[in-house]
mmCIF file of C-alpha atoms and ligand atoms in Angstrom:
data_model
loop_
_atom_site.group_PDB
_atom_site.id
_atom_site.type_symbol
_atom_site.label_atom_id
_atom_site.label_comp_id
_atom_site.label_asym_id
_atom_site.label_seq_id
_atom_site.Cartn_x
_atom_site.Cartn_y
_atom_site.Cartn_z
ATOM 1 C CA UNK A 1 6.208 13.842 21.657
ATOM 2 C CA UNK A 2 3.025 15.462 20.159
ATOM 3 C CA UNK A 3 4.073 18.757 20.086
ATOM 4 C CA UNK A 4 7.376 17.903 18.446
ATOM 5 C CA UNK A 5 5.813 15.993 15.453
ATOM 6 C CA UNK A 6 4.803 19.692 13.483
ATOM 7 C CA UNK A 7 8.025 20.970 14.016
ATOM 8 C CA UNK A 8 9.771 17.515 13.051
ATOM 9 C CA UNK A 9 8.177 17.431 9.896
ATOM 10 C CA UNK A 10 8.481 21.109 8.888
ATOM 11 C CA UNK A 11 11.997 20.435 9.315
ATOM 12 C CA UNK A 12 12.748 17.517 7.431
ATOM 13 C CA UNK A 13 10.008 18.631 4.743
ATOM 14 C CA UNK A 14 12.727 21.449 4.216
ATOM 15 C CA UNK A 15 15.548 19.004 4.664
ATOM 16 C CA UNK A 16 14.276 16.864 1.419
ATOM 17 C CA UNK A 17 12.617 20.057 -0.422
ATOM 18 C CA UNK A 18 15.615 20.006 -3.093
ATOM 19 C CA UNK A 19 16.177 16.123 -3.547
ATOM 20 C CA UNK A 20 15.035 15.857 -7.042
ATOM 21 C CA UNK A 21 16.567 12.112 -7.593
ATOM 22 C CA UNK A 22 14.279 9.349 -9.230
ATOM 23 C CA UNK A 23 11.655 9.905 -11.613
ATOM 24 C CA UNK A 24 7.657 8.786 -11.746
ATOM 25 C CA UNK A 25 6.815 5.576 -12.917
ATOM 26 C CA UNK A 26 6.374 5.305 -16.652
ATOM 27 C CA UNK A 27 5.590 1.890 -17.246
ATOM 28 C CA UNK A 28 2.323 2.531 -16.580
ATOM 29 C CA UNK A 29 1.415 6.178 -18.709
ATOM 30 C CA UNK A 30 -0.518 8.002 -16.787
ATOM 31 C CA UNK A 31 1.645 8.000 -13.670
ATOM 32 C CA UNK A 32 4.207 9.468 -15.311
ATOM 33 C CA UNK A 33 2.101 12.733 -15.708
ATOM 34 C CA UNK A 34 2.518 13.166 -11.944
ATOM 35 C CA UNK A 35 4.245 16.405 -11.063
ATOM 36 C CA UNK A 36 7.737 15.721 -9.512
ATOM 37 C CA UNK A 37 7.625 18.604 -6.933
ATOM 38 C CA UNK A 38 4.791 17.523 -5.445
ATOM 39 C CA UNK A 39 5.880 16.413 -1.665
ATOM 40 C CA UNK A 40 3.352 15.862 1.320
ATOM 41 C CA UNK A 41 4.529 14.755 4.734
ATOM 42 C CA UNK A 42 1.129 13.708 6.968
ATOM 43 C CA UNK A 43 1.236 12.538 10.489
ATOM 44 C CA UNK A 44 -2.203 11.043 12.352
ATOM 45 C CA UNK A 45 -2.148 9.802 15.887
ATOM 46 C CA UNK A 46 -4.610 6.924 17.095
ATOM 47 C CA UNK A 47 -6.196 10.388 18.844
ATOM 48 C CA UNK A 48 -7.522 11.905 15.476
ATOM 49 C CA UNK A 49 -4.806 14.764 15.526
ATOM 50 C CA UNK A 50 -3.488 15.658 12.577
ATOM 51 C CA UNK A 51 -0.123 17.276 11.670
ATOM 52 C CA UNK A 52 0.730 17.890 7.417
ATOM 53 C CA UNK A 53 3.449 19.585 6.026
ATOM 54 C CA UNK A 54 3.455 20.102 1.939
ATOM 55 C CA UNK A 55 1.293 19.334 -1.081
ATOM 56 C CA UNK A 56 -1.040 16.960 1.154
ATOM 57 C CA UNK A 57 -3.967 17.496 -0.844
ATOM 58 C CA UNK A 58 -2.915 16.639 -4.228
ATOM 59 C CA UNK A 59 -4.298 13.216 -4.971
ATOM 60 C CA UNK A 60 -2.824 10.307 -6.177
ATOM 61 C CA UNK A 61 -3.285 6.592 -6.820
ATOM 62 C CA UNK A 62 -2.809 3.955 -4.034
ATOM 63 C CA UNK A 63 -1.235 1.281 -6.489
ATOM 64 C CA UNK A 64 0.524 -0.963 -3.859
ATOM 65 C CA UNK A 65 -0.130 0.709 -0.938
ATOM 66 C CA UNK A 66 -3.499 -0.844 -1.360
ATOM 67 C CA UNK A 67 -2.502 -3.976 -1.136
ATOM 68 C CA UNK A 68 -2.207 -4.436 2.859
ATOM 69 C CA UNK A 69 -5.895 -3.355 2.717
ATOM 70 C CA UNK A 70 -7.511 -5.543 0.361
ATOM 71 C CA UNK A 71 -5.585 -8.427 2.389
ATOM 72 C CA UNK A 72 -7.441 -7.113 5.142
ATOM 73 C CA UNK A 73 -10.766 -7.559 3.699
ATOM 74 C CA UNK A 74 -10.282 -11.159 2.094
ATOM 75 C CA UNK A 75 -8.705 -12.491 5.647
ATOM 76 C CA UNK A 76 -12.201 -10.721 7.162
ATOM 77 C CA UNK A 77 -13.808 -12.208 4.486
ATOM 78 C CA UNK A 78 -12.711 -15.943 4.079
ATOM 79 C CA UNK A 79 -10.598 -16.752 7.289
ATOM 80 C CA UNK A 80 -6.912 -16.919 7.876
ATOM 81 C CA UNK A 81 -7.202 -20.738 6.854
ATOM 82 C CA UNK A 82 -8.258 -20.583 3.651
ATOM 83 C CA UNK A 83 -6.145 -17.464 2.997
ATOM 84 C CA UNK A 84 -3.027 -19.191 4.261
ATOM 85 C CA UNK A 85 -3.782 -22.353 1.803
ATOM 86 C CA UNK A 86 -3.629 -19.907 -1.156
ATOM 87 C CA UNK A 87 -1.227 -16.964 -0.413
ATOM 88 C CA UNK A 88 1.947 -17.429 1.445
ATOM 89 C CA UNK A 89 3.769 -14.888 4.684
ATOM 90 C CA UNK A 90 7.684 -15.596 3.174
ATOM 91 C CA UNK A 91 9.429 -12.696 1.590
ATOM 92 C CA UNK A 92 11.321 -12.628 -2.297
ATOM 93 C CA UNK A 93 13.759 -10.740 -1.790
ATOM 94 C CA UNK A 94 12.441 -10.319 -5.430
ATOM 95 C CA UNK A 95 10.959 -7.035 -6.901
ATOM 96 C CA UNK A 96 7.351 -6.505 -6.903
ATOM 97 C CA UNK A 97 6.522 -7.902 -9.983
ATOM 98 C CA UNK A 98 8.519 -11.048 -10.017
ATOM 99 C CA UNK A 99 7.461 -13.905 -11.680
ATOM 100 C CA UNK A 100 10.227 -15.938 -10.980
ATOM 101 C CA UNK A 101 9.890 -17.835 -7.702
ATOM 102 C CA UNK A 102 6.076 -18.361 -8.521
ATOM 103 C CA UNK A 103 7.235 -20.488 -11.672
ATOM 104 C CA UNK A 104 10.265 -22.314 -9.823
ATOM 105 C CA UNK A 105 9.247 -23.109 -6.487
ATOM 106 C CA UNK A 106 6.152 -22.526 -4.504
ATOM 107 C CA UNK A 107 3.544 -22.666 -7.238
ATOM 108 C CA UNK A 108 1.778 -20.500 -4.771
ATOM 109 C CA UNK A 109 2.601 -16.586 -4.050
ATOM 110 C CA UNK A 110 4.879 -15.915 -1.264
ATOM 111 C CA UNK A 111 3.408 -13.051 0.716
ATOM 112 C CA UNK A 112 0.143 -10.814 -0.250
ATOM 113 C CA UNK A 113 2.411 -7.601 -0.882
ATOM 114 C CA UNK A 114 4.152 -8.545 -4.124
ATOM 115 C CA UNK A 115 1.348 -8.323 -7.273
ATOM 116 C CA UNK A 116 1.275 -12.239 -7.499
ATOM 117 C CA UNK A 117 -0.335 -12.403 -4.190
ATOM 118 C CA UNK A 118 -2.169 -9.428 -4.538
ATOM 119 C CA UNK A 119 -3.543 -10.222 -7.589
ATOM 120 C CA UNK A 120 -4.902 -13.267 -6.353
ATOM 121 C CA UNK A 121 -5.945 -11.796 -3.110
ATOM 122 C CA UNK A 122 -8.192 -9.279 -5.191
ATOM 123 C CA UNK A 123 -9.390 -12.428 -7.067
ATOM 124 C CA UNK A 124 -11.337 -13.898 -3.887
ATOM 125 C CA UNK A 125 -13.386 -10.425 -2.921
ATOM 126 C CA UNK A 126 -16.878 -11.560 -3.345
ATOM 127 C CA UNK A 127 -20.085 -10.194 -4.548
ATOM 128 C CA UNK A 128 -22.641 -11.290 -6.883
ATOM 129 C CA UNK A 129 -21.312 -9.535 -9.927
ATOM 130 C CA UNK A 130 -17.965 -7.487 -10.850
ATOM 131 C CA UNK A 131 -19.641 -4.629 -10.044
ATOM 132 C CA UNK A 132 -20.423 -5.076 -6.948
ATOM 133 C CA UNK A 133 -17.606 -7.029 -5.793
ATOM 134 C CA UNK A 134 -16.014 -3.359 -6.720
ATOM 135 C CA UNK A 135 -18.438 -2.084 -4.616
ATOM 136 C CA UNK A 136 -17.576 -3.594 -1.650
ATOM 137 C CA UNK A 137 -14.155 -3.353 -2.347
ATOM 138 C CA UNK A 138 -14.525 0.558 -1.903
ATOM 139 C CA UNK A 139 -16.682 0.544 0.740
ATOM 140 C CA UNK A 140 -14.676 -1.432 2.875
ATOM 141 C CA UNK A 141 -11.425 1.395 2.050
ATOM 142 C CA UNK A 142 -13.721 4.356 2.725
ATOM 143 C CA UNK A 143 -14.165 2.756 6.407
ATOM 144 C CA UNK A 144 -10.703 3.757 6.501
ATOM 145 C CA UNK A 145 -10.879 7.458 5.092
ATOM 146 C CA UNK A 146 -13.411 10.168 6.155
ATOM 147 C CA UNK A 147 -14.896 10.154 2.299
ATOM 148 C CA UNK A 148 -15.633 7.972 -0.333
ATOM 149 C CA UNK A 149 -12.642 6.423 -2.028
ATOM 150 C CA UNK A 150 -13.583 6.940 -5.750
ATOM 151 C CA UNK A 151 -11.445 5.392 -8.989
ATOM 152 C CA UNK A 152 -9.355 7.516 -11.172
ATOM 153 C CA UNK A 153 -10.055 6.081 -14.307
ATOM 154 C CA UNK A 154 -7.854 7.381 -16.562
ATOM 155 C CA UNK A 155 -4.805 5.205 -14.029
ATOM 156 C CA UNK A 156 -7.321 2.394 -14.239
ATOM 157 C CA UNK A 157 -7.029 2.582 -18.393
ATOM 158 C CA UNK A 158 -3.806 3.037 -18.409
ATOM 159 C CA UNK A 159 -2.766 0.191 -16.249
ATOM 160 C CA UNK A 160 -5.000 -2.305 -18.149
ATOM 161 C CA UNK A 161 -3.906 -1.467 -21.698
ATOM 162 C CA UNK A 162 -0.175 -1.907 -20.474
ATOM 163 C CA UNK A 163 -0.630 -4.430 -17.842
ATOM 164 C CA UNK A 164 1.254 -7.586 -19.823
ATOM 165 C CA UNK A 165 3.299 -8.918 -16.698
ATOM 166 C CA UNK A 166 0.754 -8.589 -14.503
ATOM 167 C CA UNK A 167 -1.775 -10.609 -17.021
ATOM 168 C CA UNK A 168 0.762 -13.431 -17.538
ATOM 169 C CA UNK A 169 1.160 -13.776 -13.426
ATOM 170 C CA UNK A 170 -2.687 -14.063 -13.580
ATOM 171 C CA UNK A 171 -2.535 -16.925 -16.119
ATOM 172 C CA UNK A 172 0.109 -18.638 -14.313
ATOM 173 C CA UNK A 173 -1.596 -17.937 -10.737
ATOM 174 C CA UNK A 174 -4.859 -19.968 -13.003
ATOM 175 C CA UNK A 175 -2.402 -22.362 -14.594
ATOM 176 C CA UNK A 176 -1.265 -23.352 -10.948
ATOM 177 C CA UNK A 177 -4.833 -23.184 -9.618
ATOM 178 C CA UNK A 178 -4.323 -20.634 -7.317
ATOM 179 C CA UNK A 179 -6.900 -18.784 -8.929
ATOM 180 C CA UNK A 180 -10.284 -19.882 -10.181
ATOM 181 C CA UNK A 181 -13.360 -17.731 -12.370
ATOM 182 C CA UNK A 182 -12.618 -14.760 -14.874
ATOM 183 C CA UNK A 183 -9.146 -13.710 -15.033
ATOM 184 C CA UNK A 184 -10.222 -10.189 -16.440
ATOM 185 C CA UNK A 185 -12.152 -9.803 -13.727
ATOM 186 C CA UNK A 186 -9.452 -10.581 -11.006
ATOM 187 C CA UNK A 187 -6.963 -8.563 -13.079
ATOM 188 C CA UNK A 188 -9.608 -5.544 -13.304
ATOM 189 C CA UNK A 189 -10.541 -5.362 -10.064
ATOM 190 C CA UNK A 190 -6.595 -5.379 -8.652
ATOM 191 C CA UNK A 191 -6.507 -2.809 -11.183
ATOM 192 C CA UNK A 192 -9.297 -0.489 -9.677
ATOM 193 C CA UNK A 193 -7.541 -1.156 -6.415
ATOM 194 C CA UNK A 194 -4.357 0.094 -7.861
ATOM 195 C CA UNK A 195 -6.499 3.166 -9.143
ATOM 196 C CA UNK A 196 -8.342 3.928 -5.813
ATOM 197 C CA UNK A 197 -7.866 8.401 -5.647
ATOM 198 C CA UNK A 198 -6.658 9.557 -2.297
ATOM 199 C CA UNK A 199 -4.131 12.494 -0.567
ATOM 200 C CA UNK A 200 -1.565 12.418 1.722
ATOM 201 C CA UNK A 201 -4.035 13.242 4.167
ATOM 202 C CA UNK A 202 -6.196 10.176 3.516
ATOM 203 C CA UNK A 203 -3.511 7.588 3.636
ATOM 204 C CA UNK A 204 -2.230 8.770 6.720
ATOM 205 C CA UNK A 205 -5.632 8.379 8.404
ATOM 206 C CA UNK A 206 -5.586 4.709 7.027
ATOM 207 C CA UNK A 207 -2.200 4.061 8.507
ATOM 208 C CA UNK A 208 -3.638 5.617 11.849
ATOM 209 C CA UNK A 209 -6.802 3.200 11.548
ATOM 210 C CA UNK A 210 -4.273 -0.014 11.638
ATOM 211 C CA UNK A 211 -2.083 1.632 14.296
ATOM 212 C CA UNK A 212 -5.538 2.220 16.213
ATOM 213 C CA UNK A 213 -6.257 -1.674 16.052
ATOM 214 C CA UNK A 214 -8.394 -0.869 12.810
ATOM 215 C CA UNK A 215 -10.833 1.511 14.175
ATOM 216 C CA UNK A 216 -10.815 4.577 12.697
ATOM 217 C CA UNK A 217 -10.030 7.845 14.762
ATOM 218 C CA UNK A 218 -11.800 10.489 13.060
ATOM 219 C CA UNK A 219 -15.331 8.249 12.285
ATOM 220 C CA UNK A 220 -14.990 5.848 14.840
ATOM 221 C CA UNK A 221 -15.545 3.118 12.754
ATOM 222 C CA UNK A 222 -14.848 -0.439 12.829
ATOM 223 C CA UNK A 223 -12.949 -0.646 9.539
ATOM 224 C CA UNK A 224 -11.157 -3.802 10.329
ATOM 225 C CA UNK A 225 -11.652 -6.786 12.796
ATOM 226 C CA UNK A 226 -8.534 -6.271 15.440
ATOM 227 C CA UNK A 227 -7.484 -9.872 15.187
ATOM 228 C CA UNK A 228 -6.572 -9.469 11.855
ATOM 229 C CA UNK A 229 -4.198 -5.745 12.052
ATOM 230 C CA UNK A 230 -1.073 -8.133 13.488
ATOM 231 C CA UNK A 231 -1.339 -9.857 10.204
ATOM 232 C CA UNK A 232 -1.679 -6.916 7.744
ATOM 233 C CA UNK A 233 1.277 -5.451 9.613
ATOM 234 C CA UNK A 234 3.699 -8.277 10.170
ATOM 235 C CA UNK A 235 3.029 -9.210 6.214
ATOM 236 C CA UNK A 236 4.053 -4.794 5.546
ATOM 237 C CA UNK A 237 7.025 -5.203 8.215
ATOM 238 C CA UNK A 238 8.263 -8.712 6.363
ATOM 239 C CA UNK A 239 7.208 -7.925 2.470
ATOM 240 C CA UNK A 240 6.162 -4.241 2.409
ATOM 241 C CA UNK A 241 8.930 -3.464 0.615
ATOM 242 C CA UNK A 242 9.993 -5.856 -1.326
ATOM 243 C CA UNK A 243 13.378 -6.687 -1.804
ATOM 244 C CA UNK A 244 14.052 -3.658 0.348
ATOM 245 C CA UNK A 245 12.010 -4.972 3.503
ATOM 246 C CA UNK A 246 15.287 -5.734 5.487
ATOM 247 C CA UNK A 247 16.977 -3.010 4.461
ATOM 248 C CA UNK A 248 13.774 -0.899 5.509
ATOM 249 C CA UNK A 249 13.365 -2.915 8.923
ATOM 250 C CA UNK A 250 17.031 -2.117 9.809
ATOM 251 C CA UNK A 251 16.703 1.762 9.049
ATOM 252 C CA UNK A 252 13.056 2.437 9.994
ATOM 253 C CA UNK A 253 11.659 -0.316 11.678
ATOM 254 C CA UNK A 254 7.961 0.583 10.853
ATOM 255 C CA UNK A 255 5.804 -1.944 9.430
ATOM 256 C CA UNK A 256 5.031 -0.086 5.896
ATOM 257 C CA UNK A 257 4.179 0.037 2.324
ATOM 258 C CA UNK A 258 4.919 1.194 -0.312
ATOM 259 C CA UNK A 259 3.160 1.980 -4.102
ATOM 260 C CA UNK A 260 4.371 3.117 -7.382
ATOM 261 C CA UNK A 261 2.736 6.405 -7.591
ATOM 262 C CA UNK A 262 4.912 7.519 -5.181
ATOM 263 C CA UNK A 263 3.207 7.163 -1.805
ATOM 264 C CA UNK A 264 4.849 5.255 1.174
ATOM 265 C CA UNK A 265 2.700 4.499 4.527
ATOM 266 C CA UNK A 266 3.889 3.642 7.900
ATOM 267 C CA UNK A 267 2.014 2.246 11.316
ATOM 268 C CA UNK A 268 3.947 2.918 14.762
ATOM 269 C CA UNK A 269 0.970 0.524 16.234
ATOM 270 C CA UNK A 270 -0.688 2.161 19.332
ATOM 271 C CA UNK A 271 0.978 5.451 18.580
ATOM 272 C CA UNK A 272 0.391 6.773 14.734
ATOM 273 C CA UNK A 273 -0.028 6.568 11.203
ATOM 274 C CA UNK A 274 2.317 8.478 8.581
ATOM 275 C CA UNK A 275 2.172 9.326 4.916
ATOM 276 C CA UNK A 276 4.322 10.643 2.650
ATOM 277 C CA UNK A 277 3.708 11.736 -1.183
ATOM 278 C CA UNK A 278 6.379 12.271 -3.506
ATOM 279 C CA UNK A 279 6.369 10.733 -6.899
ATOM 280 C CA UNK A 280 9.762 10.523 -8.055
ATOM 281 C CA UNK A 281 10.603 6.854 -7.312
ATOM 282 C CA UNK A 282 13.840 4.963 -7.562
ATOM 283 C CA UNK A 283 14.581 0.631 -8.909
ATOM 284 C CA UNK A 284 12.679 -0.627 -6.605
ATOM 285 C CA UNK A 285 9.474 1.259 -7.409
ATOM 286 C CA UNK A 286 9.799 3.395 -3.777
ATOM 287 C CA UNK A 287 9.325 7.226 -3.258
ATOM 288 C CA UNK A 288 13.105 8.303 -3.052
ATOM 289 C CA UNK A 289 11.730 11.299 -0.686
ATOM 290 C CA UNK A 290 9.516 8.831 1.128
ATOM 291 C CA UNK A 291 12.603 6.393 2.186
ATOM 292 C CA UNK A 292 14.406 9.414 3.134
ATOM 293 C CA UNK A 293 11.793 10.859 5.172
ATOM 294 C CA UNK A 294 10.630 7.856 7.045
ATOM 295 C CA UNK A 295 14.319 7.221 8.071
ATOM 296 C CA UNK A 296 14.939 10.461 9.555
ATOM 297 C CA UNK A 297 11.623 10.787 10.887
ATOM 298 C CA UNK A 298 12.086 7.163 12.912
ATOM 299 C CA UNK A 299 15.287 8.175 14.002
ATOM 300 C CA UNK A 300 14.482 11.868 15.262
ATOM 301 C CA UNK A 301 11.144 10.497 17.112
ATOM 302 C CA UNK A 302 12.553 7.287 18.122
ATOM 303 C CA UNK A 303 9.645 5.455 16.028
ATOM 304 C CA UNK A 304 11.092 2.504 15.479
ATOM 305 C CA UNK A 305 9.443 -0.499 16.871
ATOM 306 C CA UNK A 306 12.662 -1.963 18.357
ATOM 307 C CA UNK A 307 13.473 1.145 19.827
ATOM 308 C CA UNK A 308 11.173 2.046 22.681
HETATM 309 N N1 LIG B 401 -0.354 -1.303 -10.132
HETATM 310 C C1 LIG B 401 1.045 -1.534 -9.974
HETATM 311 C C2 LIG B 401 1.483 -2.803 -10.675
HETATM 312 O O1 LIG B 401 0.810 -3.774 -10.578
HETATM 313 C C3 LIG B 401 1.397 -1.584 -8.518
HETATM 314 C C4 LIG B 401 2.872 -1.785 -8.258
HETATM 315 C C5 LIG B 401 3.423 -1.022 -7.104
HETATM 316 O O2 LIG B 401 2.867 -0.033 -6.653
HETATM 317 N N2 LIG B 401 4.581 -1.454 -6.639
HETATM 318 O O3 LIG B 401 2.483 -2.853 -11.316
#
């Protein structure tokens, strides 16, 4: 199959070239600033190959597709058990920023991938001080990249000065007691997360490091305890894309993620990890090149994980 994957992505990269549907996100400023040509297609096997089609250097923020990761850290962190008592594994069949079932039923978020659990997810990284709570936060994504994971500020600004939805979940998430210590804080640092600066490139090798059981296949490193990859990627499978995720599990059938800037990342586990970059996203705050790709990709390469 190796030898097919340049060739299979040259040729849908071409297929999608023209689709200029969807727009970037503007609710948050600076994202809309993000140039709506840009496309990347990057493939990484669990052998440290890469193949990349496109604009797979141009960088971009993580926003959601961050979220798997920092859910990583905090089950490494503080055990499944304590995990499980504050942040549910149910989908919404809700958009990503839904407040609604958080108010009516559960008093608890559903699943770590919508911003309610993620929020208070990002609440329970430790460290002695904001600062380097942040700190660890990026040094645990670098073990997933070959570089340091920096922030783009100016998406970190912009997301805080606009962020009103996301402040009142993190006032109900403390209202409920979900959520303990400095609200700012919690919303700042799943703000940074949001901001983390990567490529196409990058995010592929992270989606390689979970399909690798979370060692990475450039570095070698340990990024990620194995016993806790099944639960980062049943969690993307269930929830990774919202109120989408069945829809996505029929047509795909990747465990992946999405994030508003435009990114979407998949895991074939054992086999690969795939990224695609196109900003122009559609209602449901998903690259409208990056659905199209990953469903012709699955199909033409027989990805999908029912399909083997
Ligand atoms: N930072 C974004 C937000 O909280 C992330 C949303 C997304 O990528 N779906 O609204």
């Amino acid at each position: 199959m190796r030898n097919q994957i340049q060739s299979k992505i040259d040729d849908i990269y071409l297929r999608h070239l023209n689709n200029t549907a969807g727009s970037p996100a503007s609710y948050i400023p600076e994202l809309a600033k993000a140039d709506p040509r840009s496309f990347a297609i990057v493939v990484t096997t669990i052998g440290g190959e890469v193949f990349s089609v496109g604009d797979s250097e141009v960088l971009f923020s993580m926003q959601s597709t961050s979220k798997p990761f920092t859910y990583g850290m905090a089950l490494q962190d503080l055990g499944r058990v304590f995990i499980m008592s504050k942040v549910g594994v149910e989908p919404t069949g809700e958009a990503f920023n839904s407040i609604v079932e958080l108010e009516k039923n559960t008093h608890k978020p559903y699943n770590p991938m919508i911003n309610s659990g993620a929020i208070a997810i990002s609440s329970f990284i430790k460290g002695s001080s904001f600062e380097d709570r942040l700190k660890n936060m990026i040094e645990f994504f670098s073990l997933f990249t070959e570089k340091k994971i920096h922030v783009d500020e100016k998406v970190f600004e912009s997301e805080k000065n606009t962020a009103h939805r996301n402040r009142s979940i993190a006032h109900l998430l403390r209202h409920f007691g979900v959520i303990d210590g400095n609200i700012e804080d919690s919303l700042d640092l799943y703000f940074k997360q949001c901001s983390f600066s990567l490529n196409t490139i990058d995010l592929s090798l992270m989606a390689a490091t979970l399909a690798n059981n979370g060692v990475n296949p450039k570095t070698n490193n340990k990024a990620l305890n194995q016993e806790y990859v099944g639960d980062i990627l049943s969690l993307m499978f269930t929830c990774g894309m919202y109120d989408t995720s069945g829809k996505w599990a029929y047509s795909v059938g990747i465990p992946a993620k999405s994030g508003v800037s435009g990114a979407i990342f998949g895991v074939v586990p054992g086999e690969l990890g795939i990224a695609v970059y196109s900003p122009s996203i559609n209602e449901h705050g998903h690259s409208v090149r990056g659905i199209k790709v990953f469903q012709d990709l699955s199909r033409e390469l027989n990805l999908s994980i029912f399909r083997k």
